PDB file of C-alpha atoms in Angstrom:
ATOM      1  CA  MET O   1     141.658 109.372 171.342  1.00  0.00           C
ATOM      2  CA  THR O   2     141.176 105.888 170.749  1.00  0.00           C
ATOM      3  CA  ALA O   3     140.528 104.080 167.715  1.00  0.00           C
ATOM      4  CA  PRO O   4     136.281 103.520 167.310  1.00  0.00           C
ATOM      5  CA  VAL O   5     134.808 100.422 167.725  1.00  0.00           C
ATOM      6  CA  GLY O   6     132.834  98.882 165.012  1.00  0.00           C
ATOM      7  CA  HIS O   7     131.150 100.796 161.679  1.00  0.00           C
ATOM      8  CA  ALA O   8     134.611  99.267 159.440  1.00  0.00           C
ATOM      9  CA  ALA O   9     133.059 100.029 156.302  1.00  0.00           C
ATOM     10  CA  LEU O  10     131.943 103.337 157.396  1.00  0.00           C
ATOM     11  CA  LEU O  11     135.628 104.083 158.554  1.00  0.00           C
ATOM     12  CA  ALA O  12     137.430 102.847 155.388  1.00  0.00           C
ATOM     13  CA  ARG O  13     134.559 105.537 153.117  1.00  0.00           C
ATOM     14  CA  LEU O  14     135.672 108.162 155.265  1.00  0.00           C
ATOM     15  CA  ALA O  15     139.442 107.219 155.137  1.00  0.00           C
ATOM     16  CA  ALA O  16     138.936 106.971 151.093  1.00  0.00           C
ATOM     17  CA  GLU O  17     137.837 110.695 151.092  1.00  0.00           C
ATOM     18  CA  ARG O  18     139.808 112.080 152.792  1.00  0.00           C
ATOM     19  CA  GLN O  19     142.667 110.456 151.133  1.00  0.00           C
ATOM     20  CA  GLY O  20     141.054 111.286 147.591  1.00  0.00           C
ATOM     21  CA  GLY O  21     140.545 114.967 148.612  1.00  0.00           C
ATOM     22  CA  ASN O  22     136.822 114.260 148.258  1.00  0.00           C
ATOM     23  CA  TRP O  23     135.477 115.662 151.702  1.00  0.00           C
ATOM     24  CA  PRO O  24     132.786 117.952 152.051  1.00  0.00           C
ATOM     25  CA  SER O  25     133.060 121.033 154.519  1.00  0.00           C
ATOM     26  CA  ALA O  26     130.286 120.046 156.575  1.00  0.00           C
ATOM     27  CA  TYR O  27     128.662 116.111 157.385  1.00  0.00           C
ATOM     28  CA  ILE O  28     126.099 115.183 159.369  1.00  0.00           C
ATOM     29  CA  PHE O  29     126.553 111.936 161.361  1.00  0.00           C
ATOM     30  CA  ALA O  30     123.071 110.491 162.249  1.00  0.00           C
ATOM     31  CA  GLY O  31     122.117 107.453 163.571  1.00  0.00           C
ATOM     32  CA  PRO O  32     121.036 105.756 166.912  1.00  0.00           C
ATOM     33  CA  ALA O  33     122.094 106.823 169.924  1.00  0.00           C
ATOM     34  CA  GLY O  34     125.052 105.375 172.137  1.00  0.00           C
ATOM     35  CA  VAL O  35     126.310 103.760 168.933  1.00  0.00           C
ATOM     36  CA  GLY O  36     129.818 105.797 168.493  1.00  0.00           C
ATOM     37  CA  LYS O  37     129.018 108.893 166.255  1.00  0.00           C
ATOM     38  CA  ARG O  38     130.645 111.165 168.435  1.00  0.00           C
ATOM     39  CA  ARG O  39     133.968 108.984 168.814  1.00  0.00           C
ATOM     40  CA  VAL O  40     133.951 108.543 164.991  1.00  0.00           C
ATOM     41  CA  ALA O  41     133.775 112.050 164.510  1.00  0.00           C
ATOM     42  CA  GLY O  42     136.607 113.172 166.489  1.00  0.00           C
ATOM     43  CA  TRP O  43     138.487 110.057 165.184  1.00  0.00           C
ATOM     44  CA  HIS O  44     137.919 111.404 161.364  1.00  0.00           C
ATOM     45  CA  LEU O  45     138.569 115.430 162.350  1.00  0.00           C
ATOM     46  CA  GLN O  46     142.023 113.999 164.166  1.00  0.00           C
ATOM     47  CA  ALA O  47     142.905 112.423 160.851  1.00  0.00           C
ATOM     48  CA  PHE O  48     142.765 115.792 159.327  1.00  0.00           C
ATOM     49  CA  ALA O  49     145.107 117.179 162.171  1.00  0.00           C
ATOM     50  CA  CYS O  50     147.320 114.115 162.138  1.00  0.00           C
ATOM     51  CA  THR O  51     151.085 114.913 160.514  1.00  0.00           C
ATOM     52  CA  GLY O  52     152.075 111.345 160.738  1.00  0.00           C
ATOM     53  CA  ALA O  53     151.925 108.395 157.949  1.00  0.00           C
ATOM     54  CA  GLU O  54     148.975 106.789 156.809  1.00  0.00           C
ATOM     55  CA  PRO O  55     146.941 104.935 158.269  1.00  0.00           C
ATOM     56  CA  ARG O  56     145.722 108.422 160.277  1.00  0.00           C
ATOM     57  CA  PRO O  57     145.516 109.512 162.624  1.00  0.00           C
ATOM     58  CA  CYS O  58     148.587 107.998 164.058  1.00  0.00           C
ATOM     59  CA  GLY O  59     148.126 108.913 167.108  1.00  0.00           C
ATOM     60  CA  THR O  60     151.564 109.584 168.399  1.00  0.00           C
ATOM     61  CA  CYS O  61     152.739 112.786 166.295  1.00  0.00           C
ATOM     62  CA  VAL O  62     152.630 116.466 168.298  1.00  0.00           C
ATOM     63  CA  ALA O  63     149.127 117.432 166.427  1.00  0.00           C
ATOM     64  CA  CYS O  64     147.666 113.895 167.667  1.00  0.00           C
ATOM     65  CA  ARG O  65     148.884 114.500 171.218  1.00  0.00           C
ATOM     66  CA  GLN O  66     147.747 118.089 171.250  1.00  0.00           C
ATOM     67  CA  LEU O  67     144.026 117.107 170.132  1.00  0.00           C
ATOM     68  CA  THR O  68     143.595 114.371 172.538  1.00  0.00           C
ATOM     69  CA  GLY O  69     144.985 116.564 175.566  1.00  0.00           C
ATOM     70  CA  GLY O  70     142.444 119.395 174.054  1.00  0.00           C
ATOM     71  CA  ASN O  71     145.342 121.608 173.431  1.00  0.00           C
ATOM     72  CA  TYR O  72     144.633 121.989 169.530  1.00  0.00           C
ATOM     73  CA  PRO O  73     143.652 125.275 168.818  1.00  0.00           C
ATOM     74  CA  ASP O  74     142.078 124.545 165.482  1.00  0.00           C
ATOM     75  CA  TYR O  75     139.914 121.763 166.923  1.00  0.00           C
ATOM     76  CA  HIS O  76     136.549 122.792 168.374  1.00  0.00           C
ATOM     77  CA  VAL O  77     133.562 121.038 170.127  1.00  0.00           C
ATOM     78  CA  LEU O  78     129.965 122.656 170.953  1.00  0.00           C
ATOM     79  CA  GLY O  79     127.203 120.921 172.707  1.00  0.00           C
ATOM     80  CA  VAL O  80     124.561 122.166 175.112  1.00  0.00           C
ATOM     81  CA  ARG O  81     126.808 121.583 177.802  1.00  0.00           C
ATOM     82  CA  GLU O  82     130.407 121.402 176.324  1.00  0.00           C
ATOM     83  CA  LEU O  83     132.769 124.056 174.700  1.00  0.00           C
ATOM     84  CA  VAL O  84     136.121 123.228 173.747  1.00  0.00           C
ATOM     85  CA  ASN O  85     138.262 125.752 172.103  1.00  0.00           C
ATOM     86  CA  ILE O  86     135.310 128.248 172.041  1.00  0.00           C
ATOM     87  CA  PRO O  87     134.888 130.749 174.779  1.00  0.00           C
ATOM     88  CA  ALA O  88     131.783 130.760 176.814  1.00  0.00           C
ATOM     89  CA  PRO O  89     129.639 133.559 176.329  1.00  0.00           C
ATOM     90  CA  SER O  90     128.969 135.799 179.276  1.00  0.00           C
ATOM     91  CA  ASP O  91     125.586 135.107 180.562  1.00  0.00           C
ATOM     92  CA  ASP O  92     126.252 131.271 179.157  1.00  0.00           C
ATOM     93  CA  GLU O  93     124.467 128.678 181.106  1.00  0.00           C
ATOM     94  CA  ALA O  94     123.327 125.036 180.731  1.00  0.00           C
ATOM     95  CA  ARG O  95     119.690 124.591 179.192  1.00  0.00           C
ATOM     96  CA  GLU O  96     118.023 122.381 177.132  1.00  0.00           C
ATOM     97  CA  GLU O  97     118.796 124.333 173.792  1.00  0.00           C
ATOM     98  CA  ILE O  98     122.382 125.003 171.695  1.00  0.00           C
ATOM     99  CA  THR O  99     122.072 128.692 171.943  1.00  0.00           C
ATOM    100  CA  ILE O 100     122.827 131.189 169.298  1.00  0.00           C
ATOM    101  CA  ARG O 101     125.235 133.113 171.722  1.00  0.00           C
ATOM    102  CA  ARG O 102     127.399 129.310 171.561  1.00  0.00           C
ATOM    103  CA  ILE O 103     127.049 129.549 167.826  1.00  0.00           C
ATOM    104  CA  ASP O 104     128.142 133.324 167.411  1.00  0.00           C
ATOM    105  CA  ALA O 105     131.364 132.093 169.653  1.00  0.00           C
ATOM    106  CA  LEU O 106     131.885 129.107 167.099  1.00  0.00           C
ATOM    107  CA  ARG O 107     131.658 131.680 164.288  1.00  0.00           C
ATOM    108  CA  GLY O 108     134.250 133.737 165.993  1.00  0.00           C
ATOM    109  CA  GLU O 109     136.738 131.453 165.893  1.00  0.00           C
ATOM    110  CA  LEU O 110     135.822 130.065 162.506  1.00  0.00           C
ATOM    111  CA  SER O 111     136.597 133.431 161.279  1.00  0.00           C
ATOM    112  CA  ARG O 112     140.404 133.442 162.034  1.00  0.00           C
ATOM    113  CA  ARG O 113     143.086 131.636 160.287  1.00  0.00           C
ATOM    114  CA  PRO O 114     143.742 128.292 161.763  1.00  0.00           C
ATOM    115  CA  TYR O 115     147.432 127.861 163.798  1.00  0.00           C
ATOM    116  CA  TYR O 116     148.038 124.463 162.049  1.00  0.00           C
ATOM    117  CA  ALA O 117     145.449 122.484 160.168  1.00  0.00           C
ATOM    118  CA  ALA O 118     144.630 123.547 156.839  1.00  0.00           C
ATOM    119  CA  GLY O 119     140.784 124.328 158.491  1.00  0.00           C
ATOM    120  CA  HIS O 120     138.970 124.314 161.688  1.00  0.00           C
ATOM    121  CA  LEU O 121     137.566 121.243 162.746  1.00  0.00           C
ATOM    122  CA  VAL O 122     134.387 121.162 164.398  1.00  0.00           C
ATOM    123  CA  ILE O 123     131.823 118.925 166.186  1.00  0.00           C
ATOM    124  CA  ILE O 124     128.414 119.811 167.330  1.00  0.00           C
ATOM    125  CA  ASP O 125     127.200 117.201 169.454  1.00  0.00           C
ATOM    126  CA  GLU O 126     123.165 117.012 169.816  1.00  0.00           C
ATOM    127  CA  ALA O 127     122.560 119.189 166.967  1.00  0.00           C
ATOM    128  CA  GLU O 128     119.134 118.482 166.970  1.00  0.00           C
ATOM    129  CA  ARG O 129     119.303 120.816 170.165  1.00  0.00           C
ATOM    130  CA  LEU O 130     119.670 123.601 167.993  1.00  0.00           C
ATOM    131  CA  ASN O 131     116.639 126.442 168.376  1.00  0.00           C
ATOM    132  CA  PRO O 132     115.389 128.291 165.687  1.00  0.00           C
ATOM    133  CA  HIS O 133     117.748 131.143 165.721  1.00  0.00           C
ATOM    134  CA  SER O 134     121.038 129.291 166.653  1.00  0.00           C
ATOM    135  CA  ALA O 135     120.103 127.048 163.511  1.00  0.00           C
ATOM    136  CA  ASN O 136     119.877 130.171 161.061  1.00  0.00           C
ATOM    137  CA  ALA O 137     123.092 131.500 162.282  1.00  0.00           C
ATOM    138  CA  LEU O 138     124.745 128.056 161.645  1.00  0.00           C
ATOM    139  CA  LEU O 139     123.238 127.875 158.199  1.00  0.00           C
ATOM    140  CA  LYS O 140     125.449 131.367 157.460  1.00  0.00           C
ATOM    141  CA  THR O 141     128.276 129.495 158.184  1.00  0.00           C
ATOM    142  CA  LEU O 142     127.550 126.446 156.215  1.00  0.00           C
ATOM    143  CA  GLU O 143     126.582 128.951 153.169  1.00  0.00           C
ATOM    144  CA  GLU O 144     129.723 130.737 153.375  1.00  0.00           C
ATOM    145  CA  PRO O 145     132.498 129.073 155.322  1.00  0.00           C
ATOM    146  CA  HIS O 146     135.607 130.713 156.020  1.00  0.00           C
ATOM    147  CA  GLY O 147     138.565 128.807 154.548  1.00  0.00           C
ATOM    148  CA  ARG O 148     138.133 125.132 154.003  1.00  0.00           C
ATOM    149  CA  PRO O 149     136.640 123.744 158.013  1.00  0.00           C
ATOM    150  CA  VAL O 150     135.679 120.576 158.605  1.00  0.00           C
ATOM    151  CA  ILE O 151     132.179 120.642 160.555  1.00  0.00           C
ATOM    152  CA  ILE O 152     130.609 117.630 161.898  1.00  0.00           C
ATOM    153  CA  LEU O 153     127.122 117.736 163.365  1.00  0.00           C
ATOM    154  CA  VAL O 154     126.304 114.861 165.478  1.00  0.00           C
ATOM    155  CA  THR O 155     122.409 114.024 166.382  1.00  0.00           C
ATOM    156  CA  ALA O 156     120.410 110.939 166.880  1.00  0.00           C
ATOM    157  CA  ARG O 157     117.184 112.871 165.677  1.00  0.00           C
ATOM    158  CA  PHE O 158     118.126 113.595 162.083  1.00  0.00           C
ATOM    159  CA  HIS O 159     114.471 114.376 161.099  1.00  0.00           C
ATOM    160  CA  ARG O 160     114.842 117.268 163.736  1.00  0.00           C
ATOM    161  CA  LEU O 161     117.465 119.372 161.893  1.00  0.00           C
ATOM    162  CA  LEU O 162     116.480 122.199 159.428  1.00  0.00           C
ATOM    163  CA  ALA O 163     115.933 120.980 155.852  1.00  0.00           C
ATOM    164  CA  THR O 164     118.215 123.550 154.595  1.00  0.00           C
ATOM    165  CA  ILE O 165     120.956 122.588 157.196  1.00  0.00           C
ATOM    166  CA  ARG O 166     120.283 118.960 155.851  1.00  0.00           C
ATOM    167  CA  SER O 167     120.823 120.003 152.415  1.00  0.00           C
ATOM    168  CA  ARG O 168     123.947 121.419 153.023  1.00  0.00           C
ATOM    169  CA  CYS O 169     125.999 118.634 154.734  1.00  0.00           C
ATOM    170  CA  ARG O 170     126.912 114.982 153.506  1.00  0.00           C
ATOM    171  CA  THR O 171     124.794 112.924 155.508  1.00  0.00           C
ATOM    172  CA  VAL O 172     126.718 109.633 156.906  1.00  0.00           C
ATOM    173  CA  ARG O 173     124.052 107.260 158.387  1.00  0.00           C
ATOM    174  CA  PHE O 174     125.374 104.976 161.291  1.00  0.00           C
ATOM    175  CA  GLY O 175     123.948 101.576 162.513  1.00  0.00           C
ATOM    176  CA  ARG O 176     124.177  99.852 165.543  1.00  0.00           C
ATOM    177  CA  LEU O 177     127.181  98.053 167.123  1.00  0.00           C
ATOM    178  CA  ALA O 178     127.264  94.227 167.267  1.00  0.00           C
ATOM    179  CA  PRO O 179     126.505  93.242 170.698  1.00  0.00           C
ATOM    180  CA  ALA O 180     130.138  92.320 171.237  1.00  0.00           C
ATOM    181  CA  GLU O 181     131.275  95.389 170.116  1.00  0.00           C
ATOM    182  CA  SER O 182     128.897  97.344 172.438  1.00  0.00           C
ATOM    183  CA  GLU O 183     129.712  95.101 175.353  1.00  0.00           C
ATOM    184  CA  GLN O 184     133.513  95.838 174.192  1.00  0.00           C
ATOM    185  CA  VAL O 185     132.965  99.927 174.465  1.00  0.00           C
ATOM    186  CA  VAL O 186     131.623  99.275 177.957  1.00  0.00           C
ATOM    187  CA  ARG O 187     134.258  96.927 179.389  1.00  0.00           C
ATOM    188  CA  GLU O 188     136.880  99.625 178.276  1.00  0.00           C
ATOM    189  CA  GLN O 189     135.072 102.202 180.105  1.00  0.00           C
ATOM    190  CA  GLY O 190     135.107  99.777 183.203  1.00  0.00           C
ATOM    191  CA  PHE O 191     131.336  99.133 183.684  1.00  0.00           C
ATOM    192  CA  ALA O 192     130.090  95.542 184.894  1.00  0.00           C
ATOM    193  CA  TYR O 193     126.922  94.376 183.137  1.00  0.00           C
ATOM    194  CA  THR O 194     124.748  91.267 182.955  1.00  0.00           C
ATOM    195  CA  GLN O 195     123.645  89.643 179.626  1.00  0.00           C
ATOM    196  CA  LEU O 196     119.930  90.800 180.196  1.00  0.00           C
ATOM    197  CA  ASP O 197     121.495  94.517 180.084  1.00  0.00           C
ATOM    198  CA  ALA O 198     122.976  93.710 177.052  1.00  0.00           C
ATOM    199  CA  ALA O 199     120.082  92.172 175.315  1.00  0.00           C
ATOM    200  CA  LEU O 200     117.803  95.599 176.583  1.00  0.00           C
ATOM    201  CA  ALA O 201     120.770  97.665 175.181  1.00  0.00           C
ATOM    202  CA  ALA O 202     120.106  96.862 171.309  1.00  0.00           C
ATOM    203  CA  GLY O 203     123.332  97.652 169.747  1.00  0.00           C
ATOM    204  CA  SER O 204     124.147 100.662 171.368  1.00  0.00           C
ATOM    205  CA  ALA O 205     127.147 101.501 173.918  1.00  0.00           C
ATOM    206  CA  GLY O 206     125.808 104.443 175.134  1.00  0.00           C
ATOM    207  CA  ARG O 207     122.278 102.870 176.395  1.00  0.00           C
ATOM    208  CA  LEU O 208     124.347  99.881 177.833  1.00  0.00           C
ATOM    209  CA  ALA O 209     126.636 102.131 179.754  1.00  0.00           C
ATOM    210  CA  ALA O 210     123.467 103.837 181.123  1.00  0.00           C
ATOM    211  CA  LEU O 211     121.941 100.899 182.045  1.00  0.00           C
ATOM    212  CA  THR O 212     125.129  99.847 184.023  1.00  0.00           C
ATOM    213  CA  ALA O 213     125.999 102.975 185.498  1.00  0.00           C
ATOM    214  CA  GLY O 214     125.574 103.129 189.214  1.00  0.00           C
ATOM    215  CA  GLY O 215     125.333  99.491 190.152  1.00  0.00           C
ATOM    216  CA  HIS O 216     121.662  99.177 190.070  1.00  0.00           C
ATOM    217  CA  ALA O 217     121.935  95.280 188.367  1.00  0.00           C
ATOM    218  CA  GLY O 218     119.699  94.332 191.381  1.00  0.00           C
ATOM    219  CA  ALA O 219     116.903  97.151 190.476  1.00  0.00           C
ATOM    220  CA  ARG O 220     116.604  96.537 186.879  1.00  0.00           C
ATOM    221  CA  GLN O 221     115.938  93.049 187.399  1.00  0.00           C
ATOM    222  CA  ALA O 222     112.937  93.841 189.805  1.00  0.00           C
ATOM    223  CA  LEU O 223     111.511  96.439 187.174  1.00  0.00           C
ATOM    224  CA  ALA O 224     111.789  94.060 184.861  1.00  0.00           C
ATOM    225  CA  ARG O 225     110.010  91.448 186.797  1.00  0.00           C
ATOM    226  CA  HIS O 226     107.475  94.379 187.364  1.00  0.00           C
ATOM    227  CA  LEU O 227     107.063  95.155 183.245  1.00  0.00           C
ATOM    228  CA  ALA O 228     106.551  91.445 183.325  1.00  0.00           C
ATOM    229  CA  THR O 229     103.306  92.014 185.303  1.00  0.00           C
ATOM    230  CA  GLY O 230     102.073  95.329 184.191  1.00  0.00           C
ATOM    231  CA  GLU O 231     104.075  98.527 183.437  1.00  0.00           C
ATOM    232  CA  PRO O 232     104.955 100.411 186.925  1.00  0.00           C
ATOM    233  CA  GLY O 233     103.620 103.413 188.266  1.00  0.00           C
ATOM    234  CA  TRP O 234     105.974 106.574 188.324  1.00  0.00           C
ATOM    235  CA  TRP O 235     106.021 106.421 192.186  1.00  0.00           C
ATOM    236  CA  GLU O 236     106.554 102.426 192.363  1.00  0.00           C
ATOM    237  CA  MET O 237     109.410 103.175 190.000  1.00  0.00           C
ATOM    238  CA  ALA O 238     111.329 105.795 191.626  1.00  0.00           C
ATOM    239  CA  LYS O 239     111.270 103.992 194.807  1.00  0.00           C
ATOM    240  CA  LEU O 240     112.536 101.019 193.282  1.00  0.00           C
ATOM    241  CA  PHE O 241     115.380 103.298 192.502  1.00  0.00           C
ATOM    242  CA  GLY O 242     115.886 105.052 195.380  1.00  0.00           C
ATOM    243  CA  LEU O 243     114.598 108.432 193.890  1.00  0.00           C
ATOM    244  CA  ASP O 244     112.874 109.059 197.522  1.00  0.00           C
ATOM    245  CA  LYS O 245     116.181 109.275 198.961  1.00  0.00           C
ATOM    246  CA  LYS O 246     118.278 112.893 200.320  1.00  0.00           C
ATOM    247  CA  GLY O 247     121.087 114.408 200.214  1.00  0.00           C
ATOM    248  CA  ALA O 248     124.273 112.302 198.841  1.00  0.00           C
ATOM    249  CA  GLU O 249     122.167 109.664 197.660  1.00  0.00           C
ATOM    250  CA  ALA O 250     120.459 111.835 195.406  1.00  0.00           C
ATOM    251  CA  SER O 251     122.996 111.433 192.849  1.00  0.00           C
ATOM    252  CA  LEU O 252     123.126 108.099 192.762  1.00  0.00           C
ATOM    253  CA  ALA O 253     119.327 107.765 192.672  1.00  0.00           C
ATOM    254  CA  ARG O 254     119.083 109.803 189.512  1.00  0.00           C
ATOM    255  CA  GLN O 255     121.501 107.069 187.912  1.00  0.00           C
ATOM    256  CA  GLY O 256     119.146 104.908 188.602  1.00  0.00           C
ATOM    257  CA  ALA O 257     116.062 106.436 187.287  1.00  0.00           C
ATOM    258  CA  ARG O 258     118.185 107.076 184.112  1.00  0.00           C
ATOM    259  CA  ALA O 259     118.629 103.183 184.053  1.00  0.00           C
ATOM    260  CA  ALA O 260     115.254 102.753 184.273  1.00  0.00           C
ATOM    261  CA  LEU O 261     113.951 104.994 181.782  1.00  0.00           C
ATOM    262  CA  GLU O 262     116.471 103.691 179.792  1.00  0.00           C
ATOM    263  CA  LEU O 263     114.833 100.088 180.583  1.00  0.00           C
ATOM    264  CA  LEU O 264     111.542 100.879 179.674  1.00  0.00           C
ATOM    265  CA  LEU O 265     112.735 102.401 176.521  1.00  0.00           C
ATOM    266  CA  SER O 266     114.428  99.142 175.659  1.00  0.00           C
ATOM    267  CA  TRP O 267     111.428  97.182 176.791  1.00  0.00           C
ATOM    268  CA  GLN O 268     108.678  98.944 174.466  1.00  0.00           C
ATOM    269  CA  ARG O 269     111.445  98.677 171.557  1.00  0.00           C
ATOM    270  CA  TRP O 270     111.904  94.667 172.233  1.00  0.00           C
ATOM    271  CA  ALA O 271     107.730  94.810 172.781  1.00  0.00           C
ATOM    272  CA  LEU O 272     107.194  96.434 169.337  1.00  0.00           C
ATOM    273  CA  ARG O 273     110.037  94.015 167.778  1.00  0.00           C
ATOM    274  CA  ARG O 274     107.957  90.842 169.098  1.00  0.00           C
ATOM    275  CA  LYS O 275     104.919  92.304 167.707  1.00  0.00           C
ATOM    276  CA  TYR O 276     106.436  92.037 164.123  1.00  0.00           C
ATOM    277  CA  GLY O 277     107.679  88.714 164.751  1.00  0.00           C
ATOM    278  CA  VAL O 278     111.496  89.347 165.582  1.00  0.00           C
ATOM    279  CA  ALA O 279     113.030  86.619 167.297  1.00  0.00           C
ATOM    280  CA  LEU O 280     113.851  87.339 170.918  1.00  0.00           C
ATOM    281  CA  PRO O 281     117.598  86.843 172.259  1.00  0.00           C
ATOM    282  CA  ALA O 282     118.305  83.800 174.372  1.00  0.00           C
ATOM    283  CA  GLU O 283     118.822  86.184 177.358  1.00  0.00           C
ATOM    284  CA  LEU O 284     115.090  87.923 177.347  1.00  0.00           C
ATOM    285  CA  ALA O 285     113.474  84.398 176.788  1.00  0.00           C
ATOM    286  CA  GLU O 286     112.302  84.402 180.423  1.00  0.00           C
ATOM    287  CA  TYR O 287     110.547  87.408 179.438  1.00  0.00           C
ATOM    288  CA  GLY O 288     109.028  86.000 176.544  1.00  0.00           C
ATOM    289  CA  ASP O 289     105.229  85.952 177.513  1.00  0.00           C
ATOM    290  CA  ALA O 290     105.378  89.094 179.184  1.00  0.00           C
ATOM    291  CA  LEU O 291     106.759  90.908 175.561  1.00  0.00           C
ATOM    292  CA  ALA O 292     104.090  88.754 173.836  1.00  0.00           C
ATOM    293  CA  GLU O 293     101.324  90.382 176.156  1.00  0.00           C
ATOM    294  CA  ALA O 294     102.794  93.895 175.870  1.00  0.00           C
ATOM    295  CA  ALA O 295     102.830  93.707 171.851  1.00  0.00           C
ATOM    296  CA  GLU O 296      99.420  92.898 172.219  1.00  0.00           C
ATOM    297  CA  ALA O 297      98.726  96.894 172.201  1.00  0.00           C
ATOM    298  CA  PRO O 298      98.385  98.815 169.456  1.00  0.00           C
ATOM    299  CA  ALA O 299     101.856  99.915 167.642  1.00  0.00           C
ATOM    300  CA  ALA O 300     101.257 103.620 168.078  1.00  0.00           C
ATOM    301  CA  VAL O 301     100.578 103.069 172.228  1.00  0.00           C
ATOM    302  CA  LEU O 302     104.316 101.242 172.010  1.00  0.00           C
ATOM    303  CA  ALA O 303     105.675 103.907 170.071  1.00  0.00           C
ATOM    304  CA  ALA O 304     104.068 106.500 172.512  1.00  0.00           C
ATOM    305  CA  ARG O 305     105.590 104.893 175.738  1.00  0.00           C
ATOM    306  CA  ALA O 306     108.626 104.842 173.715  1.00  0.00           C
ATOM    307  CA  GLU O 307     108.591 108.749 173.016  1.00  0.00           C
ATOM    308  CA  ALA O 308     107.844 109.413 176.842  1.00  0.00           C
ATOM    309  CA  ALA O 309     110.725 107.601 177.756  1.00  0.00           C
ATOM    310  CA  LEU O 310     113.109 109.458 175.352  1.00  0.00           C
ATOM    311  CA  ALA O 311     111.404 112.952 176.884  1.00  0.00           C
ATOM    312  CA  TRP O 312     112.145 112.045 180.140  1.00  0.00           C
ATOM    313  CA  LEU O 313     115.738 111.607 179.403  1.00  0.00           C
ATOM    314  CA  PRO O 314     116.975 115.405 178.999  1.00  0.00           C
ATOM    315  CA  ARG O 315     114.780 116.391 181.695  1.00  0.00           C
ATOM    316  CA  LEU O 316     116.323 113.974 184.072  1.00  0.00           C
ATOM    317  CA  GLU O 317     119.740 115.814 182.823  1.00  0.00           C
ATOM    318  CA  LEU O 318     118.241 118.900 183.558  1.00  0.00           C
ATOM    319  CA  TYR O 319     116.892 118.239 187.022  1.00  0.00           C
ATOM    320  CA  ALA O 320     120.184 116.576 187.964  1.00  0.00           C
ATOM    321  CA  ASN O 321     122.154 120.095 186.940  1.00  0.00           C
ATOM    322  CA  ALA O 322     119.952 122.137 189.003  1.00  0.00           C
ATOM    323  CA  ALA O 323     120.323 119.702 191.900  1.00  0.00           C
ATOM    324  CA  ALA O 324     123.991 119.636 191.561  1.00  0.00           C
TER     325      ALA O 324
END
């Protein structure tokens, strides 16, 4: 597992908690999407498993190598479509929410004695997707944990978690990455990006990766020009990104549509910033007049458009799974 990029002060604080023995049994890592919360969560838990010298995790001991390879039995990851060291329920299927069957499977793992670590190490990704039943089942684990686990709930929508869950976890707030840091993450992943992409990503490496995936730079530039003269209709945008294609081209088209939604979301965000007098980065200077015009819309309208783009992102993922 590679070291996280950015968040130096936050990482130092987590290290101090480990070294001082002052860590909680449950955290919430909350902050914008794509800024490295999941990566920091994995790094933090790896440090608990590490048997090497400080600074931990060392990355070279047997435990670190096992965890990085997905073979450390006391490390568990649970999400909507991901299970690591958790048995899949017999009727399990990908869906929009984290089901109670998945939480029950996790609780079964937590009920046994750890093999190596002092306690089980758990990441629950996209924790806002817990439904009422699974959230209440998880709450029982948080209230009466077996042994001394370290459970990290990762979320970009803190307000959607049950208040009772929030009250039983130590919340760690993440900010956005510096532009150079988000660009470093995307370079490490092998993506090429434009400066327009970097500006629109607004400090989110995940958003920058989504913008650049699929090689749709030309279409993104065209969409930006469309936005400069008025928000395009969905069919116009679909054709721009090839969603009218069929067969093998459909997967690439979905990547393009995701990039379009990310761009729409970023456009509304920058319009809101422009509305309240925030200076635009140099990369967006040519769109300054268009953003100023967009900023004339009421803030509630701009926020609603951003929410609409956010709402479409998970739907697009579900459509991709159904069509695969």
